[in-house]
CSV table of C-alpha atoms in Angstrom, one decimal:
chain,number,residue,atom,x,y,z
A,1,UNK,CA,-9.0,-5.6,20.3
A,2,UNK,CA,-11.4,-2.9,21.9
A,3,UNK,CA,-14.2,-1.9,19.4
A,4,UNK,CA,-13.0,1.7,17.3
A,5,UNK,CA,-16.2,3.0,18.9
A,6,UNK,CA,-14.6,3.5,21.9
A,7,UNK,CA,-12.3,6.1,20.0
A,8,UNK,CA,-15.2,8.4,21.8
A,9,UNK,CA,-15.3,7.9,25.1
A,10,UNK,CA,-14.8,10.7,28.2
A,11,UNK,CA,-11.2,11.4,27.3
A,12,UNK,CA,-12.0,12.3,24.6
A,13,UNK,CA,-14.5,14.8,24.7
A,14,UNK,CA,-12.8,16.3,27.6
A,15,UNK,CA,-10.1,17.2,25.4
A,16,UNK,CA,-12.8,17.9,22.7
A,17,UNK,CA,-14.5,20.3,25.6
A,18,UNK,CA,-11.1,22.3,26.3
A,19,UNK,CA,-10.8,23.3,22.5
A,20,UNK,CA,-14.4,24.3,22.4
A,21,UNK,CA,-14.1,26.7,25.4
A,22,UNK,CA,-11.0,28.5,24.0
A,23,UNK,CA,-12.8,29.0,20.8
A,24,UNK,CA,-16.4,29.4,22.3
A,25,UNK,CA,-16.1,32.0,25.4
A,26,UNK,CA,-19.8,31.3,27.2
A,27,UNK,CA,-19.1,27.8,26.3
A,28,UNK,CA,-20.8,25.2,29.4
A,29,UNK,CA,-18.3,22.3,29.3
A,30,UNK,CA,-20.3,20.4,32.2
A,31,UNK,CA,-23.8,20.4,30.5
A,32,UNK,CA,-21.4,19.8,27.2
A,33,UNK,CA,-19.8,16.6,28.7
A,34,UNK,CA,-23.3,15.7,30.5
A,35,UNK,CA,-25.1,16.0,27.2
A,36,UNK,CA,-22.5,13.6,25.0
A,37,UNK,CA,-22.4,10.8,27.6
A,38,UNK,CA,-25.9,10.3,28.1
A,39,UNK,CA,-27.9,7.4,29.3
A,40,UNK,CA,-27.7,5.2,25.9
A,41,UNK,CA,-24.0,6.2,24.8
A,42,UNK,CA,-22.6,3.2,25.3
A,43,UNK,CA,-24.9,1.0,23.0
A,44,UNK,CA,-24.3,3.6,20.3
A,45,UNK,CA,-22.1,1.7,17.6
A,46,UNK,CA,-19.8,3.8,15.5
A,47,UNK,CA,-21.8,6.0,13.0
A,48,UNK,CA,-24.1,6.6,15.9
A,49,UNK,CA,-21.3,8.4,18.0
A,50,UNK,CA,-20.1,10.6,15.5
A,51,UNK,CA,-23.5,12.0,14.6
A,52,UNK,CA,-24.1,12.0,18.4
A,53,UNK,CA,-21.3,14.2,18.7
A,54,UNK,CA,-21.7,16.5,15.7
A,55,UNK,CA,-25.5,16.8,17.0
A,56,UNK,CA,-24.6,17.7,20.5
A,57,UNK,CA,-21.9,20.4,19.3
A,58,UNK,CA,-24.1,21.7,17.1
A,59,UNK,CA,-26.1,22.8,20.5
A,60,UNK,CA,-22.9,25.0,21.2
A,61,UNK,CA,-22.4,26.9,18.0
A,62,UNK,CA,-23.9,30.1,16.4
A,63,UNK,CA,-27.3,29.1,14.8
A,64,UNK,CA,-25.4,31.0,11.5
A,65,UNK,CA,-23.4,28.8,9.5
A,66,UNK,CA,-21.1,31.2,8.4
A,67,UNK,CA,-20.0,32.2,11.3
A,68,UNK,CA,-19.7,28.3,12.8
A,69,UNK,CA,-17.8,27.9,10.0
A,70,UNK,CA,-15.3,30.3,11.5
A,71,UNK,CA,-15.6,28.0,14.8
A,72,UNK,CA,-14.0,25.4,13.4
A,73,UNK,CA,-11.3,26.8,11.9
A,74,UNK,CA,-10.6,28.6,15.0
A,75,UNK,CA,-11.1,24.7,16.5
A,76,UNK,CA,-8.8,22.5,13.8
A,77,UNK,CA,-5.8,25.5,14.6
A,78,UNK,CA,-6.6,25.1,18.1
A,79,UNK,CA,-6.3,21.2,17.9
A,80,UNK,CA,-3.2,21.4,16.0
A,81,UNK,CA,-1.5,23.8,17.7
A,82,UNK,CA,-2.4,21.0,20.5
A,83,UNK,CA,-0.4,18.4,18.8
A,84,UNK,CA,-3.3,16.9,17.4
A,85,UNK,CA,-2.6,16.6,13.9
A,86,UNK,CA,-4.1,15.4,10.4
A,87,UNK,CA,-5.7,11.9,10.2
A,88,UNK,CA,-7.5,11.8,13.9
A,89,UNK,CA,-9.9,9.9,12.5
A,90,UNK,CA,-12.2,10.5,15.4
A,91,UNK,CA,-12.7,14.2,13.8
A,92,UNK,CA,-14.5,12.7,11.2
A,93,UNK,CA,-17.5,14.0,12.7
A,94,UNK,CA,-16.1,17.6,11.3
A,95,UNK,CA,-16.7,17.0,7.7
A,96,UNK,CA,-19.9,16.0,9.1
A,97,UNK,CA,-21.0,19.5,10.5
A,98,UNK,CA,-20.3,21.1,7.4
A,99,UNK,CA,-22.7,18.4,5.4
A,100,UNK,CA,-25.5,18.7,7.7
A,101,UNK,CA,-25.4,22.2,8.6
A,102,UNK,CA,-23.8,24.0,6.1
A,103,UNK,CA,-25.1,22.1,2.8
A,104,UNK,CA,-27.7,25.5,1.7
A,105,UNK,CA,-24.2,27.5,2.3
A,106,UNK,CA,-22.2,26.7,-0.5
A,107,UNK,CA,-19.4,29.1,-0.8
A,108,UNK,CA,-18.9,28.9,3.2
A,109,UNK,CA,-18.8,25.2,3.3
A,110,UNK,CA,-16.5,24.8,0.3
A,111,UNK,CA,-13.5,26.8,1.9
A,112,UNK,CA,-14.3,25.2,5.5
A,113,UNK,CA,-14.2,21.6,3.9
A,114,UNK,CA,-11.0,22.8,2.5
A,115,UNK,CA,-9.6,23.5,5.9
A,116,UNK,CA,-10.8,20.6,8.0
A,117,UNK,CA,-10.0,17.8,5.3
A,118,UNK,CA,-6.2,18.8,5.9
A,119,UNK,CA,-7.1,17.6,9.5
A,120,UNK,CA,-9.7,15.2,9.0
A,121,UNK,CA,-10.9,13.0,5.6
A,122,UNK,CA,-13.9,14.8,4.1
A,123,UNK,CA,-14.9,12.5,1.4
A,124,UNK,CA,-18.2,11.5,2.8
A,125,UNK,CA,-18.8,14.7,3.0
A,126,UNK,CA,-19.1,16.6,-0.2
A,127,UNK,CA,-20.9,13.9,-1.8
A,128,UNK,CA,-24.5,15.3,-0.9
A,129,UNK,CA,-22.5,18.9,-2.6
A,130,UNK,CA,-22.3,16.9,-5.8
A,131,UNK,CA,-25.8,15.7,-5.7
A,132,UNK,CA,-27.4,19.2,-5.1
A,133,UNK,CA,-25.0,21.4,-6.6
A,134,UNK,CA,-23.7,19.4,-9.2
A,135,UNK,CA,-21.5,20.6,-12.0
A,136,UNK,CA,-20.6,24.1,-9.3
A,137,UNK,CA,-19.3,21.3,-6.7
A,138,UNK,CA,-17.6,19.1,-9.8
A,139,UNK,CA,-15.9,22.8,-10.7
A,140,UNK,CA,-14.5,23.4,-6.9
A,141,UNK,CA,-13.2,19.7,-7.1
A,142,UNK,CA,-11.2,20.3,-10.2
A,143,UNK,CA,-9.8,23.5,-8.5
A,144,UNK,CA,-9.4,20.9,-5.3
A,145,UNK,CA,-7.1,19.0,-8.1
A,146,UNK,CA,-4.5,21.8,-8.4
A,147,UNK,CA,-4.1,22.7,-4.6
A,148,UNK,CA,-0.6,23.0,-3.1
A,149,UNK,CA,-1.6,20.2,0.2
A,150,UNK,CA,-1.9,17.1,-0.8
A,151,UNK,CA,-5.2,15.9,1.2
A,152,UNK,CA,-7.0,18.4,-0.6
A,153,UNK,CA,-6.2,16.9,-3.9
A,154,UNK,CA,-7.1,13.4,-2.0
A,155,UNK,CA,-10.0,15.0,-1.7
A,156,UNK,CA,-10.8,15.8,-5.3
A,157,UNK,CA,-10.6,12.2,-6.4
A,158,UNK,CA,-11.3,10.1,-3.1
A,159,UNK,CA,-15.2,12.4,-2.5
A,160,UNK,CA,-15.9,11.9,-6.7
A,161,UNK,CA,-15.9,8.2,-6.3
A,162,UNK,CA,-18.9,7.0,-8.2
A,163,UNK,CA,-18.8,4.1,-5.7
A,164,UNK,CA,-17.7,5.1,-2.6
A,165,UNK,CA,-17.3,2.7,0.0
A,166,UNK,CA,-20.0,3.4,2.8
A,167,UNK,CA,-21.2,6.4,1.0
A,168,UNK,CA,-24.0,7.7,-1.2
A,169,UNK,CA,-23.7,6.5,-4.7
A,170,UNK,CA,-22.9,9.2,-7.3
A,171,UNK,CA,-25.6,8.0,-9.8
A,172,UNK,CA,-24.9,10.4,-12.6
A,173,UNK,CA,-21.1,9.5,-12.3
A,174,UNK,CA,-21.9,6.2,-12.1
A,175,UNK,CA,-23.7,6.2,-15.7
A,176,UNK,CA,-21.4,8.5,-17.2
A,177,UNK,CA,-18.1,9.4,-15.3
A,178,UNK,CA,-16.5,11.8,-18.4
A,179,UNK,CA,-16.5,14.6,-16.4
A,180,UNK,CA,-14.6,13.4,-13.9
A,181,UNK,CA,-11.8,12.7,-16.3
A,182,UNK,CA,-9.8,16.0,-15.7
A,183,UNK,CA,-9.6,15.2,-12.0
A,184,UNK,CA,-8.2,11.9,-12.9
A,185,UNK,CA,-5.9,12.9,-15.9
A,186,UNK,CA,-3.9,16.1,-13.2
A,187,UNK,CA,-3.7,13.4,-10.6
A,188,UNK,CA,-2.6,10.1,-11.9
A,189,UNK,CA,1.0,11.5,-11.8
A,190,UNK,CA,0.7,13.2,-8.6
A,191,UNK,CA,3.8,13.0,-5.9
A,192,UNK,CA,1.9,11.4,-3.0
A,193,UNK,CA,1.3,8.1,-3.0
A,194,UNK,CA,-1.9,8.4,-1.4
A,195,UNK,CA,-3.6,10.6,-3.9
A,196,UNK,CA,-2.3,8.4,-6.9
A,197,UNK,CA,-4.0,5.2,-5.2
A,198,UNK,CA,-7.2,7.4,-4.6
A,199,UNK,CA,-7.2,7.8,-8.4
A,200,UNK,CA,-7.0,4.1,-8.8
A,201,UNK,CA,-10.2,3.0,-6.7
A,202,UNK,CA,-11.7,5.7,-8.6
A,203,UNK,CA,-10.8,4.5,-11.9
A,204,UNK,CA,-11.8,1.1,-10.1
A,205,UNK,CA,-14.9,2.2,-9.3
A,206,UNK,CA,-15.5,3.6,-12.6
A,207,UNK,CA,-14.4,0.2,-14.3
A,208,UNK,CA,-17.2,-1.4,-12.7
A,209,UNK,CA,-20.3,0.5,-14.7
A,210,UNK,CA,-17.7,1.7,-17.8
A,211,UNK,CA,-14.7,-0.4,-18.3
A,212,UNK,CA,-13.7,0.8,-21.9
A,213,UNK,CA,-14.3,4.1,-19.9
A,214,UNK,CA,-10.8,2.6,-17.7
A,215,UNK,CA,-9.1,0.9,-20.8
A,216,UNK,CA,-9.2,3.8,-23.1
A,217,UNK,CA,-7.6,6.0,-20.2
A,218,UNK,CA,-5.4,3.0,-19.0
A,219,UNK,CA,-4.0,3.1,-23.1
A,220,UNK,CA,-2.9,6.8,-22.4
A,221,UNK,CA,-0.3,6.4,-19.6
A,222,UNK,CA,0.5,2.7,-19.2
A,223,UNK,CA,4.7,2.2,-19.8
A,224,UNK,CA,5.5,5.7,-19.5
A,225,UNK,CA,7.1,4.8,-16.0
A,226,UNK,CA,6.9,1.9,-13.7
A,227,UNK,CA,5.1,4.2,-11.2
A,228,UNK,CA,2.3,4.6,-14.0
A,229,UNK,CA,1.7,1.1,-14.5
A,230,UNK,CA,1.2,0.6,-10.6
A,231,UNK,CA,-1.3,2.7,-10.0
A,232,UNK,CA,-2.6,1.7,-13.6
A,233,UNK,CA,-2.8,-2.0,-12.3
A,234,UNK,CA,-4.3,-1.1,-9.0
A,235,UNK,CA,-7.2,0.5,-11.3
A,236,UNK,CA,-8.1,-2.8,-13.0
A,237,UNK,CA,-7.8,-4.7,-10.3
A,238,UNK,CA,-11.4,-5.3,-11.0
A,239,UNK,CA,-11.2,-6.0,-14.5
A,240,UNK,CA,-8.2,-8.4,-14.1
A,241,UNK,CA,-10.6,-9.9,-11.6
A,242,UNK,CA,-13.0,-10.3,-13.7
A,243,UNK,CA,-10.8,-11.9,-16.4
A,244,UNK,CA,-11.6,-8.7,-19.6
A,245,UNK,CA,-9.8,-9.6,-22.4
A,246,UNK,CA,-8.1,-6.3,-23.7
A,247,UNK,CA,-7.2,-5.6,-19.8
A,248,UNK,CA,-5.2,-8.8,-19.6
A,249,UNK,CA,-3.7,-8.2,-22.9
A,250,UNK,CA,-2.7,-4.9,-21.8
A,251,UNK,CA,-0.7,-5.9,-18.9
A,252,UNK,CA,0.6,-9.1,-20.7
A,253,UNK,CA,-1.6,-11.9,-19.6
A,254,UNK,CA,-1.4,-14.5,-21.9
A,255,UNK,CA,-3.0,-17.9,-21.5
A,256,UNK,CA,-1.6,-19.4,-24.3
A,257,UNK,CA,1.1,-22.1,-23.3
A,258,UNK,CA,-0.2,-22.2,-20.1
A,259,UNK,CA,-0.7,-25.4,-18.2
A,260,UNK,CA,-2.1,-26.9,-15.3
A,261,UNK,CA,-1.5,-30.2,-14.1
A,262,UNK,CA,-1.8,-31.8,-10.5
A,263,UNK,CA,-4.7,-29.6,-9.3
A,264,UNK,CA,-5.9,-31.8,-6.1
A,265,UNK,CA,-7.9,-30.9,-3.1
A,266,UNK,CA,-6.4,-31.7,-0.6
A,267,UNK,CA,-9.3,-31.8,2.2
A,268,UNK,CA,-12.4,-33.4,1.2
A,269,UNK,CA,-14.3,-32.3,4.2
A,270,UNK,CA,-14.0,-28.8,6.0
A,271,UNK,CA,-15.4,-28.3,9.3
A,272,UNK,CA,-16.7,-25.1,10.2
A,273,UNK,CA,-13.3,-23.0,11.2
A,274,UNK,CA,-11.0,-25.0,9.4
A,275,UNK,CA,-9.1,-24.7,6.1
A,276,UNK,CA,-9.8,-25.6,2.9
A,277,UNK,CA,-6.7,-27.0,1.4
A,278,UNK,CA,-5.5,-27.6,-2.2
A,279,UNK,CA,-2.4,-27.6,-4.2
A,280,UNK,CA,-1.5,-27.7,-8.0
A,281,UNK,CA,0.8,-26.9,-10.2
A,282,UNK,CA,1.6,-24.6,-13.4
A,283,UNK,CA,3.5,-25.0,-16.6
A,284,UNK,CA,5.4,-22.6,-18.8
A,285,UNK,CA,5.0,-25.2,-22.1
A,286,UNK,CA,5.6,-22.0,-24.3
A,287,UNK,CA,9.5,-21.2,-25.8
A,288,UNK,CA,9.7,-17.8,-23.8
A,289,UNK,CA,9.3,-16.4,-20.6
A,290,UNK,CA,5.8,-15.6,-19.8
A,291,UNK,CA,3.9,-13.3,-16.7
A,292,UNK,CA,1.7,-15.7,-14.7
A,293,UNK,CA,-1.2,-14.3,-12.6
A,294,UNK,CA,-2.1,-16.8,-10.3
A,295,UNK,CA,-6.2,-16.7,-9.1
A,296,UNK,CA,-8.2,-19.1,-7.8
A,297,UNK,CA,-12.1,-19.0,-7.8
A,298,UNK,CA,-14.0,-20.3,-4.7
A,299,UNK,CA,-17.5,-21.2,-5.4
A,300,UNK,CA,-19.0,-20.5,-1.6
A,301,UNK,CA,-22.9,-22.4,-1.1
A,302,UNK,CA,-25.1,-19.6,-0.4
A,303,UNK,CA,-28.4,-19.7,1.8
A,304,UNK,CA,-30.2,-20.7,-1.1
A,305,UNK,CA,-28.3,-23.3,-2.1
A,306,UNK,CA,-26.7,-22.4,-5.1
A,307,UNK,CA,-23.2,-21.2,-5.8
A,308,UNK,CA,-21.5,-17.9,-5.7
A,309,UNK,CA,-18.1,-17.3,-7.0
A,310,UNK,CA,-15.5,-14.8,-5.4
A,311,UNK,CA,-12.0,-14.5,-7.4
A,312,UNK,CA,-8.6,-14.5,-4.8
A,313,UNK,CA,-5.6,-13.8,-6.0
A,314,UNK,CA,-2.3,-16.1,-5.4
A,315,UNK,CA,0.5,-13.9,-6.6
A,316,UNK,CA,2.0,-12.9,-10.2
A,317,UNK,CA,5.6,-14.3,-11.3
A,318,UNK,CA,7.3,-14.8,-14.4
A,319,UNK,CA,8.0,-18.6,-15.3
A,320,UNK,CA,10.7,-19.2,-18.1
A,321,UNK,CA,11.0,-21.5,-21.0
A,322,UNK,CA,8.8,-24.9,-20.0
A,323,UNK,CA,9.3,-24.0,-16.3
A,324,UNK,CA,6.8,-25.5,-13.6
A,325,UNK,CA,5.9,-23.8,-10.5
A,326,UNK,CA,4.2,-25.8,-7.5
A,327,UNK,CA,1.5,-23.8,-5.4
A,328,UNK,CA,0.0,-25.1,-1.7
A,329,UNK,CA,-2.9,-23.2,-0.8
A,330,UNK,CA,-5.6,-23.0,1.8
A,331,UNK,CA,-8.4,-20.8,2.5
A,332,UNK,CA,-9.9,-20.2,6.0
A,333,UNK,CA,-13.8,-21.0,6.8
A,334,UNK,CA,-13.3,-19.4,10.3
A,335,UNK,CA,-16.4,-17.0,11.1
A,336,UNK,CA,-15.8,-13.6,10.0
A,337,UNK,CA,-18.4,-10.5,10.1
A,338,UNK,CA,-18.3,-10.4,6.2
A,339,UNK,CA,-19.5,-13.6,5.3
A,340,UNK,CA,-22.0,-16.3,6.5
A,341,UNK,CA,-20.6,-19.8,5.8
A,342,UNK,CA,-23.4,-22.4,5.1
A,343,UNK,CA,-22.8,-26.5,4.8
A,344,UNK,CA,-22.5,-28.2,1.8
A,345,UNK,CA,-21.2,-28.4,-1.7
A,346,UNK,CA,-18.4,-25.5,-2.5
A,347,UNK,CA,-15.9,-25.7,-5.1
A,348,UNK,CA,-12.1,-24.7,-6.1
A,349,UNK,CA,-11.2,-23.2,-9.4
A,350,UNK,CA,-7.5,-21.9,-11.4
A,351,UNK,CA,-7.1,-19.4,-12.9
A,352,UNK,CA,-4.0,-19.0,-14.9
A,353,UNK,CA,-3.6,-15.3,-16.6
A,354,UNK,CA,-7.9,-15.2,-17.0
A,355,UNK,CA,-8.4,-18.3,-17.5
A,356,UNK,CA,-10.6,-20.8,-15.8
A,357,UNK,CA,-9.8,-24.2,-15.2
A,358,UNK,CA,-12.9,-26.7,-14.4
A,359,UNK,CA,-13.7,-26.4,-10.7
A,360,UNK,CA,-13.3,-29.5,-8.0
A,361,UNK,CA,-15.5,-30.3,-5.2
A,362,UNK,CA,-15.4,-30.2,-1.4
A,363,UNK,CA,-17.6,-30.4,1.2
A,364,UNK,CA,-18.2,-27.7,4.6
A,365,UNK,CA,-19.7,-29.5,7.1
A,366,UNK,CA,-21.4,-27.7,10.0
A,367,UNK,CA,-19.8,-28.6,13.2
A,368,UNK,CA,-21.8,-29.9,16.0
A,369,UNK,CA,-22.4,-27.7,19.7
């Protein structure tokens, strides 16, 4: 698969380079193209290349960030118009201008963030607007919540993340996330699917520094429509994770007259790029039907040598009346860029509906060049 960095490469800033000229008269496309592919382009990784590119633009445009904010509208019609529409993720750099240039310009960069994230995700972006203009930014955002296009209200809830994936933390939302509340209560129900999971990682997020923040919101909508209670799960994903009593109790998840029985490991010894494999088995020994949410805990050896455990789930099911269900499951040790494997001790867990079932042992063992 060839590295997302390459999504800039020559093509693309020739096409980039056409746009610019129609909206930039004494534009210089060859000292434009000469400038982004310089000597070290190619070992730039990612991030590198979209600041590179917002940098080297930035060379091309008026000084006054006003009127570059007109550029790029002028540029986003001039790309659609083009066929190149919403979601080019390779714009990103975009949203990027506006928070480097145009973060003393308020009122400029707000309505120019509002055009380019209906071409481009701006989330990253009008984080460092939260920080220095606080409660003003948190205002246009609530505003953002009630707007007619539907990545603008992504927008709202996707940039107020207290925990933002690859973003600056939102510290002050992040100790107390009230006031992000109203976003979240206009947009739970929204029509697009994308905006209503953007409210759950938020909610997610939130659960993470102020769950009874999450349960006392979850407690307002949950079984007013199935549609609610998905995006109300997706929320507490983290909680369920994390096995919190009233979350399990809200969605159902009792442990009571639950039972596990043939819980085996299956491979003693893992090699480096193999599978771990185990199997067991779960018992309905109650007199009705009961929800099962199936988990296991894998206790990975860390550098240090001691344990650290990371919740998967299995899958959810209902299991009738003293009903059994059998489950085969194996978990991969191949090299990944998330995680570094090290030899030794790890350990298997269940977890029947937040419960934890004692652990069993097997061994990774390094393989041998």
């Amino acid at each position: 698969m060839e590295p997302f960095k390459n999504l800039y490469n020559e093509r693309f800033y020739l096409t980039l380079s056409i746009h610019l000229k129609a909206c930039l008269p004494d534009f210089d496309e060859q000292e434009f193209m000469a400038l982004m592919l310089c000597d070290n382009f190619e070992v730039l990784e990612l991030k590198e290349r979209m600041s590179h590119t917002k940098a080297v633009m930035h060379q091309f445009m008026p000084t006054d960030f006003p009127q570059a904010a007109d550029i790029l509208v002028k540029l986003i019609a001039s790309l659609t118009d083009a066929g190149i529409t919403e979601g080019s993720v390779e714009y990103m750099f975009l949203p990027e201008y506006i928070e480097t240039y145009g973060i003393n310009h308020f009122q400029e960069s707000v309505e120019v963030m509002e055009q380019v994230t209906q071409f481009t995700s701006g989330e990253f972006a009008v984080r460092p607007f939260l920080i220095k203009y606080g409660n003003q930014m948190l205002a246009q955002m609530i505003l953002w919540s009630q707007h007619e296009h539907y990545l603008v209200r992504r927008l709202a809830t996707e940039g107020s993340r207290p925990r933002l994936p690859w973003a600056i933390a939102l510290q002050e939302y992040k100790k107390d996330p009230v006031e992000l509340l109203p976003i979240l209560h206009r947009l739970i129900d929204d029509p697009t699917e994308i905006v209503r999971r953007s409210v759950a990682n938020n909610l997610n997020d939130i659960a993470k520094d102020n769950p009874q923040v999450v349960i006392d919101f979850v407690k307002q909508y949950l079984g007013k429509s199935e549609q609610f209670d998905r995006t109300l799960k997706h929320a507490c994903r983290t909680l369920l994770k994390q096995a919190c009593p009233d979350t399990l109790a809200l969605f159902g998840y009792d442990s009571r007259g639950i039972e596990l029985t043939e819980f085996e490991i299956l491979t003693n010894e893992v090699n480096f790029g193999e599978y771990a494999q185990f199997s067991f088995t779960v018992k309905n020994t109650s007199t009705r039907s009961k929800k099962i949410r199936l988990e296991y805990g894998l206790y990975f050896m860390k550098k240090n040598g001691q344990l650290s455990k990371k919740v998967f789930k299995i899958s959810e099911r209902n299991l009738g009346a003293n009903e059994s269900h059998q489950v085969d499951r194996k978990q991969s040790f191949k090299a990944i860029s998330t995680r570094v494997f090290y030899p030794g001790k790890h350990q298997v867990s269940i977890i029947l509906n937040g419960k934890e079932f004692a652990a069993k042992d097997f061994v990774l063992i390094a393989t041998s060049d």
